[in-house]
Coordinates of C-alpha atoms in Angstrom, one line a residue:
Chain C
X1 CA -29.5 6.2 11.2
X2 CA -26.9 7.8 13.5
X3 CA -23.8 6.9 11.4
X4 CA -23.9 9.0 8.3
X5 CA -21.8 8.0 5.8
X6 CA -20.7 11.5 4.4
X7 CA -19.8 13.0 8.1
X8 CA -16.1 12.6 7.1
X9 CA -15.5 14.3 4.3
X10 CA -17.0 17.7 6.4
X11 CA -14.7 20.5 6.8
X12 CA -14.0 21.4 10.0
X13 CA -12.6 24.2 11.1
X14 CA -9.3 24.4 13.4
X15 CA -8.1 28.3 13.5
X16 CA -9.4 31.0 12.1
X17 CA -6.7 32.8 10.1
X18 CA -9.4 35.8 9.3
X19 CA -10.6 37.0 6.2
X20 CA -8.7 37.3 2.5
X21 CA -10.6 39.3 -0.1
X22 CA -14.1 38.3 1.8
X23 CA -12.9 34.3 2.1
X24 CA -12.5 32.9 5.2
X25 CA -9.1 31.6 5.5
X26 CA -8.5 28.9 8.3
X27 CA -6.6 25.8 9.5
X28 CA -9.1 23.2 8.5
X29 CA -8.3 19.4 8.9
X30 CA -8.1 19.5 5.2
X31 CA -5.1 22.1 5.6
X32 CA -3.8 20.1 8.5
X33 CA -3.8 16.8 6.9
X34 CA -2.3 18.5 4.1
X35 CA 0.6 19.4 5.9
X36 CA 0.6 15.9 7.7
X37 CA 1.1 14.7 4.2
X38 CA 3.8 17.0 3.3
X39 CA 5.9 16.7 6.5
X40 CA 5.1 12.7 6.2
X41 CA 6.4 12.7 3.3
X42 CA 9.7 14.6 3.7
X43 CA 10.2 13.0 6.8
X44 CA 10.0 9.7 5.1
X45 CA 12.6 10.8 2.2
X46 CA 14.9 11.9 5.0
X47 CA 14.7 9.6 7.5
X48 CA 14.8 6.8 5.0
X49 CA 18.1 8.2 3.2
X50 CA 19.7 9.3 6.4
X51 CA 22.3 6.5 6.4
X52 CA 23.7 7.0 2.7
X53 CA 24.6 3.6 2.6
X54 CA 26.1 2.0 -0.6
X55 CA 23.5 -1.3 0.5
X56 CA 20.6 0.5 1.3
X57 CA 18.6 -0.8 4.4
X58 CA 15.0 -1.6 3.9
X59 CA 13.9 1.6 4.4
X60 CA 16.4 3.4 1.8
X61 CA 15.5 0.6 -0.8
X62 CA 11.4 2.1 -0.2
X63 CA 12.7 5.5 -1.0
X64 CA 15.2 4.2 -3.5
X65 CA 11.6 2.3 -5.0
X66 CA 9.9 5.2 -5.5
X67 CA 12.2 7.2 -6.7
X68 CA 13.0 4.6 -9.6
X69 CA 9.5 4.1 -10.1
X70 CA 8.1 7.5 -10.8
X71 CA 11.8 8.2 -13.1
X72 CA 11.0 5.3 -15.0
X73 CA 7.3 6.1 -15.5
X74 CA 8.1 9.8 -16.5
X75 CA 11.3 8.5 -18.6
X76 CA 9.3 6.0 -20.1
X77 CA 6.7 8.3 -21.1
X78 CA 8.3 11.5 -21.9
X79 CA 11.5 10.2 -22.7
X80 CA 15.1 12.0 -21.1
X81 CA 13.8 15.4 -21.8
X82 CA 10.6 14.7 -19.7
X83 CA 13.5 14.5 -16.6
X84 CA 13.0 18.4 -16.2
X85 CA 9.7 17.4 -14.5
X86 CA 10.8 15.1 -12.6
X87 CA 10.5 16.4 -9.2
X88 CA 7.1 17.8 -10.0
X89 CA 6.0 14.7 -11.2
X90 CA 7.4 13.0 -7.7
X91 CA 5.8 15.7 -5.7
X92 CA 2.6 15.1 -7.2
X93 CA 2.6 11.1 -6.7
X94 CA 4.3 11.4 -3.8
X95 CA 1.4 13.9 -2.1
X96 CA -1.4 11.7 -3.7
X97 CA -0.3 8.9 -2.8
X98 CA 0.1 9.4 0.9
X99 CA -2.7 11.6 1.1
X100 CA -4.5 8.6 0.2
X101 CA -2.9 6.3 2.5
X102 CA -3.6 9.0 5.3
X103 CA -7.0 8.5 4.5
X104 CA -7.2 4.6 5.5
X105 CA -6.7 5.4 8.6
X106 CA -9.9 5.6 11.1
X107 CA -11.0 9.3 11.5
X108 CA -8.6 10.3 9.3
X109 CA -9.1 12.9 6.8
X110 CA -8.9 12.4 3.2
X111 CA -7.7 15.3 1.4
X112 CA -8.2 14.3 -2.0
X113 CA -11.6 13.4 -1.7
X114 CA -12.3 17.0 -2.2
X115 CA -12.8 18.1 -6.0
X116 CA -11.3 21.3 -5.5
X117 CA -8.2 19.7 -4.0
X118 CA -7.6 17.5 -6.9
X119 CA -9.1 19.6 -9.6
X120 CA -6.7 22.3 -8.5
X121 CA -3.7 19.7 -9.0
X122 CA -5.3 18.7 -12.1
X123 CA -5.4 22.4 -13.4
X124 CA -1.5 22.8 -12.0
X125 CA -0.5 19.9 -14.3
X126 CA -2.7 21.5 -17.0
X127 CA -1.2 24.8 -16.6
X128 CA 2.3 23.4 -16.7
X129 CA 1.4 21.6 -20.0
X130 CA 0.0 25.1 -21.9
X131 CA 2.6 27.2 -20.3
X132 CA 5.8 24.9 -20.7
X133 CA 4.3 23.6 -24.5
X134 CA 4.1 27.3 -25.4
X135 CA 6.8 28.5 -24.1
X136 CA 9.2 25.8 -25.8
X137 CA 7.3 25.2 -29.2
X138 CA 5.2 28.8 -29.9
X139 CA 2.2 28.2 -32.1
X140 CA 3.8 24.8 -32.7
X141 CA 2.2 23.5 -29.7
X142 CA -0.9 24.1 -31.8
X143 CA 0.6 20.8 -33.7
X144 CA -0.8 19.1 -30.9
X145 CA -4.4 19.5 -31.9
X146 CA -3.7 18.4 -35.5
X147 CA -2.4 15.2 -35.7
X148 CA 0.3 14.7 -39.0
X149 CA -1.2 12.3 -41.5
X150 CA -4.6 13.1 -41.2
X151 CA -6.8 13.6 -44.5
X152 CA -7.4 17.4 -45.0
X153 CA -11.2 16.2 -45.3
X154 CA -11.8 15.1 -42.1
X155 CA -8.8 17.6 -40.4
X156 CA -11.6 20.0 -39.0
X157 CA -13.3 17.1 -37.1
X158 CA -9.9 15.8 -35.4
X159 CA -8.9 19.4 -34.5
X160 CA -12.8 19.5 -32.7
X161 CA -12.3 15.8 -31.4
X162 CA -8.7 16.8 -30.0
X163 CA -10.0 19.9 -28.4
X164 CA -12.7 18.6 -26.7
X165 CA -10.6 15.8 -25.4
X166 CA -7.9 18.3 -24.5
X167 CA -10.3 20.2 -22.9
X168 CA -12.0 17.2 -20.5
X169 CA -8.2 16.1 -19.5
X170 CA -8.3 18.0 -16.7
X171 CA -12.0 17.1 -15.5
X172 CA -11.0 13.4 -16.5
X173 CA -7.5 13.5 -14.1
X174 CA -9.4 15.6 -11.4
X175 CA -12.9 13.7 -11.0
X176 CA -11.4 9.9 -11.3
X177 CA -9.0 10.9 -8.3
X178 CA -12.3 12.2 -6.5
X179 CA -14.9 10.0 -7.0
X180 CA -12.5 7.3 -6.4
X181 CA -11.6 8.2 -3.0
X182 CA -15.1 9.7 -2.1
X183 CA -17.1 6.3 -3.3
X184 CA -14.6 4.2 -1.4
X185 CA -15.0 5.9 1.7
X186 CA -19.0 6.1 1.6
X187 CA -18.7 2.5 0.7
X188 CA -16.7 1.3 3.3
X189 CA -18.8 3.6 5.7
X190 CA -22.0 2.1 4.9
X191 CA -20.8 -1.5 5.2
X192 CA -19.6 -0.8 9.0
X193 CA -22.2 0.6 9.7
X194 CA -24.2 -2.2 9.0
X195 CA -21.6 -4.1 11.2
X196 CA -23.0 -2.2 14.2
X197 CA -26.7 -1.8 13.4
X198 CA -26.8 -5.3 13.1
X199 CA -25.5 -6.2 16.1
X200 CA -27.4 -4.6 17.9
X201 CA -30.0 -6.9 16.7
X202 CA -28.9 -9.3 19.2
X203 CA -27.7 -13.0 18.3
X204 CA -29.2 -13.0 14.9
X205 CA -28.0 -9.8 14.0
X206 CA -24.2 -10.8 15.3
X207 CA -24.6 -13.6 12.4
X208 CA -25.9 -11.6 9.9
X209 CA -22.7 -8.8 10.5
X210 CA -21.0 -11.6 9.4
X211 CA -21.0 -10.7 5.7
X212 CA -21.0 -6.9 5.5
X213 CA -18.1 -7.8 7.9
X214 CA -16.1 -9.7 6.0
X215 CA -17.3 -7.0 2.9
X216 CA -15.1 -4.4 5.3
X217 CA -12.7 -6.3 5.5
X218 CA -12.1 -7.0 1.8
X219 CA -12.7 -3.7 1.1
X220 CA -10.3 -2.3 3.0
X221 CA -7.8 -3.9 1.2
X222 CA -9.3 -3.2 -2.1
X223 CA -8.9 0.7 -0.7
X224 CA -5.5 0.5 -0.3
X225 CA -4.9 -0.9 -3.9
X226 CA -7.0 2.1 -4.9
X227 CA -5.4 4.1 -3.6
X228 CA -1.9 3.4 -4.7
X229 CA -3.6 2.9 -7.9
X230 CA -5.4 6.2 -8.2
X231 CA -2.0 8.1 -7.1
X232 CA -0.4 6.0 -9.9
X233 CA -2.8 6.7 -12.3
X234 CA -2.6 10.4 -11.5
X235 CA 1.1 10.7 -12.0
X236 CA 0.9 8.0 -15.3
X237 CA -1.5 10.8 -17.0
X238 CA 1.0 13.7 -15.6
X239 CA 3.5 12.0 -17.7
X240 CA 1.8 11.3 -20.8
X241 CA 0.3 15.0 -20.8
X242 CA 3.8 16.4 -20.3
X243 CA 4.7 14.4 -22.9
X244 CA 2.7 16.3 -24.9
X245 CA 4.1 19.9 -23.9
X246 CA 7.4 18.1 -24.9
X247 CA 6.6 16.9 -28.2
X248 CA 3.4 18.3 -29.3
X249 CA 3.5 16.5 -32.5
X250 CA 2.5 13.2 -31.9
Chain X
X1 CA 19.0 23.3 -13.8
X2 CA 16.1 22.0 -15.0
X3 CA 14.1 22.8 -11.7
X4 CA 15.1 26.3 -11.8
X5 CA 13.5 25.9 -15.1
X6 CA 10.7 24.4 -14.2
X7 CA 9.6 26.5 -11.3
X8 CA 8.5 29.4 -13.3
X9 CA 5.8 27.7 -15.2
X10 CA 4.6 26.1 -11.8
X11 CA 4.3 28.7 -10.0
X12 CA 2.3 31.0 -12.1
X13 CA 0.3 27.7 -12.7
X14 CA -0.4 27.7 -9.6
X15 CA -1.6 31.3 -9.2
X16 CA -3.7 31.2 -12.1
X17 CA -5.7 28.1 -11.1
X18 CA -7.1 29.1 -7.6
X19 CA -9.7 31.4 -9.4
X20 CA -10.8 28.8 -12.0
X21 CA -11.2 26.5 -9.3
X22 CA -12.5 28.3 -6.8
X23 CA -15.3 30.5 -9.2
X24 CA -17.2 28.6 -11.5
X25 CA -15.6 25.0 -12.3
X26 CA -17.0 24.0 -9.0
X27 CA -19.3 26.0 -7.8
X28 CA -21.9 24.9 -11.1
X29 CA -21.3 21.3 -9.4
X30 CA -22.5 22.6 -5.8
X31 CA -25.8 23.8 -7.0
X32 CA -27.0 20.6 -8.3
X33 CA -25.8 17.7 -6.0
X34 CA -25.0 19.8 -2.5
X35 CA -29.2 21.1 -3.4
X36 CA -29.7 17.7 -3.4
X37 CA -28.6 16.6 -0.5
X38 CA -29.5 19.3 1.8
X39 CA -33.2 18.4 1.0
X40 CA -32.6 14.7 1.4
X41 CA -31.0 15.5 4.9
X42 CA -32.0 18.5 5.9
X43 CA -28.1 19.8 7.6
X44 CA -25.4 21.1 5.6
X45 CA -24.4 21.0 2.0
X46 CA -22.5 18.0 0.6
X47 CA -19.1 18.8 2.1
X48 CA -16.9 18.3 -1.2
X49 CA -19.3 20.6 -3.2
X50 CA -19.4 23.9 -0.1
X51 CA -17.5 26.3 -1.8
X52 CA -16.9 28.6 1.5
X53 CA -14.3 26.1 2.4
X54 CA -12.2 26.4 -1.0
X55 CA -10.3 29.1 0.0
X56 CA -9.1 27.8 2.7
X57 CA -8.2 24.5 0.8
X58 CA -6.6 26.0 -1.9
X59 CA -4.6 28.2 0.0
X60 CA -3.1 25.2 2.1
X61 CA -2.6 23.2 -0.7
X62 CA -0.5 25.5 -2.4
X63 CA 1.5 26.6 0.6
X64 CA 1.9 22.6 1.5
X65 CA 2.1 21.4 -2.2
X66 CA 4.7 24.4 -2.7
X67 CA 6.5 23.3 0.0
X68 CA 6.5 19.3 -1.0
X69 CA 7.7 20.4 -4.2
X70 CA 10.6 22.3 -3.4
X71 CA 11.9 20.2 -0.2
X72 CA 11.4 17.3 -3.1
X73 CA 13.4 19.0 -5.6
X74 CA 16.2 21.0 -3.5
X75 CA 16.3 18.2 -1.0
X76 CA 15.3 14.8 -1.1
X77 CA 15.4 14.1 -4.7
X78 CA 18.9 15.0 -4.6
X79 CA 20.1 13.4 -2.4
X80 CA 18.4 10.3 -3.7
X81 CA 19.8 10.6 -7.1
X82 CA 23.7 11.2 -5.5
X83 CA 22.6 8.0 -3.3
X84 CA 22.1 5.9 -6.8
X85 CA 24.7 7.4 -8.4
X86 CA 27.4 6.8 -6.5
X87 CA 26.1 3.3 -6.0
X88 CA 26.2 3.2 -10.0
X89 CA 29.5 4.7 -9.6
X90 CA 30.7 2.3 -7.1
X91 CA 29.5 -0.8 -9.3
X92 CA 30.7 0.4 -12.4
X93 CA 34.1 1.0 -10.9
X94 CA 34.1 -2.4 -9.0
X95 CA 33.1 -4.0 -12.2
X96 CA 36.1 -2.4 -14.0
X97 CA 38.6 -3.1 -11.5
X98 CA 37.8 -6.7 -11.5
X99 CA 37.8 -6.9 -15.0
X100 CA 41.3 -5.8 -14.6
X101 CA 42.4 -8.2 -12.3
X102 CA 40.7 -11.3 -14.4
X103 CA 43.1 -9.7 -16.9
X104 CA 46.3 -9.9 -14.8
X105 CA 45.0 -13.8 -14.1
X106 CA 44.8 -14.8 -17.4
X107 CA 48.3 -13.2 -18.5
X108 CA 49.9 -14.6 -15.3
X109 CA 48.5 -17.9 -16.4
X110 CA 49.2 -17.3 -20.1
X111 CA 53.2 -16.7 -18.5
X112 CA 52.6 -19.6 -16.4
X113 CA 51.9 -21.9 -19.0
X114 CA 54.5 -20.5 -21.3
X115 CA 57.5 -20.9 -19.0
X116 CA 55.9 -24.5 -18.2
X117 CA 56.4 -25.4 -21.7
X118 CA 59.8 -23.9 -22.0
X119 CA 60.6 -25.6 -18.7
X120 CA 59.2 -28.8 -20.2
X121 CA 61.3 -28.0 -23.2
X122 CA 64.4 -27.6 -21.0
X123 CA 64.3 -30.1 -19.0
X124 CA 63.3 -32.2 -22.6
X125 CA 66.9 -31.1 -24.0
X126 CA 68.5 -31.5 -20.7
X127 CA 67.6 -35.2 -20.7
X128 CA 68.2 -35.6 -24.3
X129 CA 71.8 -34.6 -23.7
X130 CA 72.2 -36.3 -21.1
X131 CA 71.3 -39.5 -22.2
X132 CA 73.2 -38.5 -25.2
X133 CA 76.4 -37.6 -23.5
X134 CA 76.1 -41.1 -21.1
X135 CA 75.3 -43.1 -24.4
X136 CA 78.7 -41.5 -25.6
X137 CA 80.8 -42.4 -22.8
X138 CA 79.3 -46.0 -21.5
X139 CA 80.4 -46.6 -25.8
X140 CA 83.9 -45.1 -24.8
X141 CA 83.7 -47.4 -21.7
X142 CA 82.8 -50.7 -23.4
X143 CA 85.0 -50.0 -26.3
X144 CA 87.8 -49.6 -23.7
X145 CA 86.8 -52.6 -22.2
X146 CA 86.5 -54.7 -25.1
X147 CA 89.9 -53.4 -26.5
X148 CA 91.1 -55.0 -23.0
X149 CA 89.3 -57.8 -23.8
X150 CA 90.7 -58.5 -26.9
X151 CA 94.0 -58.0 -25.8
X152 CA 94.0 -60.2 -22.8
X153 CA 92.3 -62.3 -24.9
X154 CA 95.3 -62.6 -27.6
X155 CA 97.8 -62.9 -24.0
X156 CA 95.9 -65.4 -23.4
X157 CA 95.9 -67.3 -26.5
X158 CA 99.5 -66.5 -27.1
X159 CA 99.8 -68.4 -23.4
X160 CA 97.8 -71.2 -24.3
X161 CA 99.5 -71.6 -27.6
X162 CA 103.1 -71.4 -25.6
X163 CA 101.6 -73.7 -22.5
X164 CA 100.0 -76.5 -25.8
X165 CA 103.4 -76.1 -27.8
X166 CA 105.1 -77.3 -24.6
X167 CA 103.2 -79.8 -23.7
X168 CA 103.6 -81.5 -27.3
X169 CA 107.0 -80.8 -26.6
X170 CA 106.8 -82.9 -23.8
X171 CA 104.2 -85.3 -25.2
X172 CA 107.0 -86.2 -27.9
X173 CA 109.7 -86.5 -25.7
X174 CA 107.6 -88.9 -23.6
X175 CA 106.4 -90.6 -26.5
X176 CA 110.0 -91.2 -27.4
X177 CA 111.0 -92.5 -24.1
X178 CA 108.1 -94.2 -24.5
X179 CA 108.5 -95.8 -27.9
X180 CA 112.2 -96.5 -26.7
X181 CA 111.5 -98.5 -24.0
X182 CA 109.0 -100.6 -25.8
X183 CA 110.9 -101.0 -28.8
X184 CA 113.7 -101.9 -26.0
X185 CA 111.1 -104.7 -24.4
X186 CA 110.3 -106.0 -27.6
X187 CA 113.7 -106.2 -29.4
X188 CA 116.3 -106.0 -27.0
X189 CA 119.0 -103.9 -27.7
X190 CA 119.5 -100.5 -28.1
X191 CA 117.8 -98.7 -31.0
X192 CA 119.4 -95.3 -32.0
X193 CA 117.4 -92.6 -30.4
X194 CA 117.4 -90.4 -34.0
X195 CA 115.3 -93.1 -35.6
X196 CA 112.7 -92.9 -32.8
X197 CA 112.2 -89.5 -32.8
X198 CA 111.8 -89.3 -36.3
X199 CA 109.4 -92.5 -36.2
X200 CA 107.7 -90.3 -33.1
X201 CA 107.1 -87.2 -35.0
X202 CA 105.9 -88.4 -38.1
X203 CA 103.0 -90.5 -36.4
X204 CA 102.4 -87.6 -34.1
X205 CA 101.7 -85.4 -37.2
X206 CA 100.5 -88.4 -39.1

């Protein structure tokens, strides 16, 4: 088959920036849609609140949106204190969220359909949690592996259960965000692709395109929501993990 | 404040995830499925899974991720927040200014109303002492005018007494000239007038 479905995740490479400690450090189209996705969205911010207007145009009111959407998710789930993270917490939807998007777009490159890209935001918001939690609470942060209230009895099988589950969090955040965008893509990829095989069938083939066709179709929109969905999930967990580092005792 | 905070943790965060993510979290994943797929296809390991292109991953995401985050929170987040808050600002102070004039409304109504009623009031007296005072006088007047009245009245009875006690005057005298000249007609002769009269008055009265 000529049209392989995992062709567009490869890394490609763009310049060679030479070698760091025997990696080879480059401007892939990972990096470059990386920083496509950061300039995108700064230049959306700006652009959007350019005019400062006390009625905000359509444009404002997106970035207004968002802005209210991820304080009210953080604030909602880490309460005033959670605040403090706030512009991490943006940043992180924010960068997910249109790195996604980027990665509807035909021959586009989708830079959180790479592991290590979201397992290394994973581990940041990981890290934040241990290093903020101890840094505010001591051993107190320990709380957060033994919930108040529980029998002495079964205590040792909580803390186990609590670890563990502390432990997969950032497998969990990384791997949804991943497989999501990965399975989506190879999905879509494999239903247009039978668009064109088929045709070339001739008549009969044209008719029978009709379906994975219209599968494209729907899918693409599904994508979209999934991708909203999985930027939103992303930043929901930040919160509730920050939450955490705030108060450990739950 | 709080982001000056908050960039410490995040940046050593950052720093101490690139080997963890780059050495063996990932790497165990590449031997099985990117094995895998090289046999199924023979070209190339499953892209997500090649480790020789994490470096290069990790080291733009944290330069572009690093530079999201502070543009975010030095920059656009800011300005965001001043945007809202002086819309809240704006509201709350729009709100507060009309609340103040709804309160000069009602107390220029509340005055309205109250000098209505002392108006009402007013004018209430005004006509009471006025129709009190016109009461007074049309009495005066009619009084006045009776007292006239009564006194033209009595000149006039005093004339009509005068005028009737005259004309019985006269009606006696005629009544003896009268009673003469029948008496004269009937008799003959002279009858002494003294006789008559007295004859007269007593039937008159009679």
């Amino acid at each position: 088959m000529a049209i392989d479905p995992i062709k567009q995740f490869e890394i490609k490479e763009i310049l060679s920036l030479g070698e760091i400690g025997g990696a080879d450090i480059a401007l892939t189209n990972s990096g470059l849609f990386m920083i496509l996705t950061t300039a995108a969205v700064t230049a959306f911010l700006m652009l959007a609140t350019s005019g400062r207007t006390l009625v905000p145009s359509r444009w404002q009111s997106i970035a207004e949106l968002c802005y209210e959407f991820v304080a009210k998710m953080l604030r909602d789930a880490a309460g005033t204190e959670g605040m403090r993270f706030f512009p991490f917490v943006f940043s992180l939807f924010m960068f997910v969220l249109f790195a996604n998007l980027f990665g509807m777009f035909p021959y586009f490159f989708t830079v959180t359909s790479h592991i290590v890209v979201t397992f290394a935001l994973a581990m940041l918001v990981i890290s934040t949690v241990i290093i903020y939690g101890c840094m505010k609470h001591g051993f107190g942060f320990l709380k957060l592996f033994a919930p108040e209230g529980v029998p002495a009895p079964i205590l040792p099988m909580v803390v186990v259960i609590e670890v563990i589950s502390f432990l997969s969090r950032p497998v969990s955040l990384s791997v949804r965000l991943f497989a999501n965008m990965l399975a989506g893509h190879i999905t879509l990829k494999v239903f247009a692709s039978f668009v064109v095989s088929m045709s070339a069938l001739g008549f009969a083939g044209w008719l029978g395109a009709i379906l994975p066709l219209t599968m494209t179709v729907a899918m693409t929109a599904l994508e979209f929501l999934v991708s909203f969905l999985q930027a939103y999930v992303f930043a929901v967990l930040t919160c509730m993990y920050l939450n955490d580092a705030l108060h450990p005792s739950h | 404040m709080a982001q000056d905070q908050e960039t410490g943790p995040r940046t050593e965060a950052e720093g101490a995830l690139e080997p963890v993510a780059a050495g063996q979290g990932a790497e165990t994943l590449h031997t099985e499925t990117g094995a895998a797929y090289k046999a199924e296809d023979g070209g190339g390991t499953f892209p997500p899974f090649d480790p020789s292109t994490y470096p290069s991953q990790l080291l733009w995401l944290a330069i572009t991720f690093g530079l999201l985050y502070y543009l975010m929170s030095k920059v656009a987040l800011p300005r965001i927040s001043d945007i809202l808050e002086v819309r809240r600002d704006r509201i709350a102070d729009d709100i507060a200014e009309a609340e103040r004039l709804k309160r000069e409304t009602d107390d220029a109504i509340a005055a309205y109303e109250q000098a209505l009623a002392e108006a009402k009031s007013k004018a209430h007296a005004i006509a009471q002492d006025t129709r009190k005072s016109i009461g007074t006088e049309i009495e005066e007047k009619r009084k006045a005018i009776d007292a006239e009245n009564a006194e033209k009245m009595a000149e006039a009875e005093k004339r009509i007494d005068a005028t009737r006690e005259t004309a019985l005057e006269n009606v006696s005298e005629i009544a003896v000239d009268a009673t003469q000249a029948i008496v004269k007609q009937l008799i003959g002769g002279r009858t002494a007038k003294k006789d008559i009269e007295a004859a007269v008055s007593s039937a008159l009265r009679g």
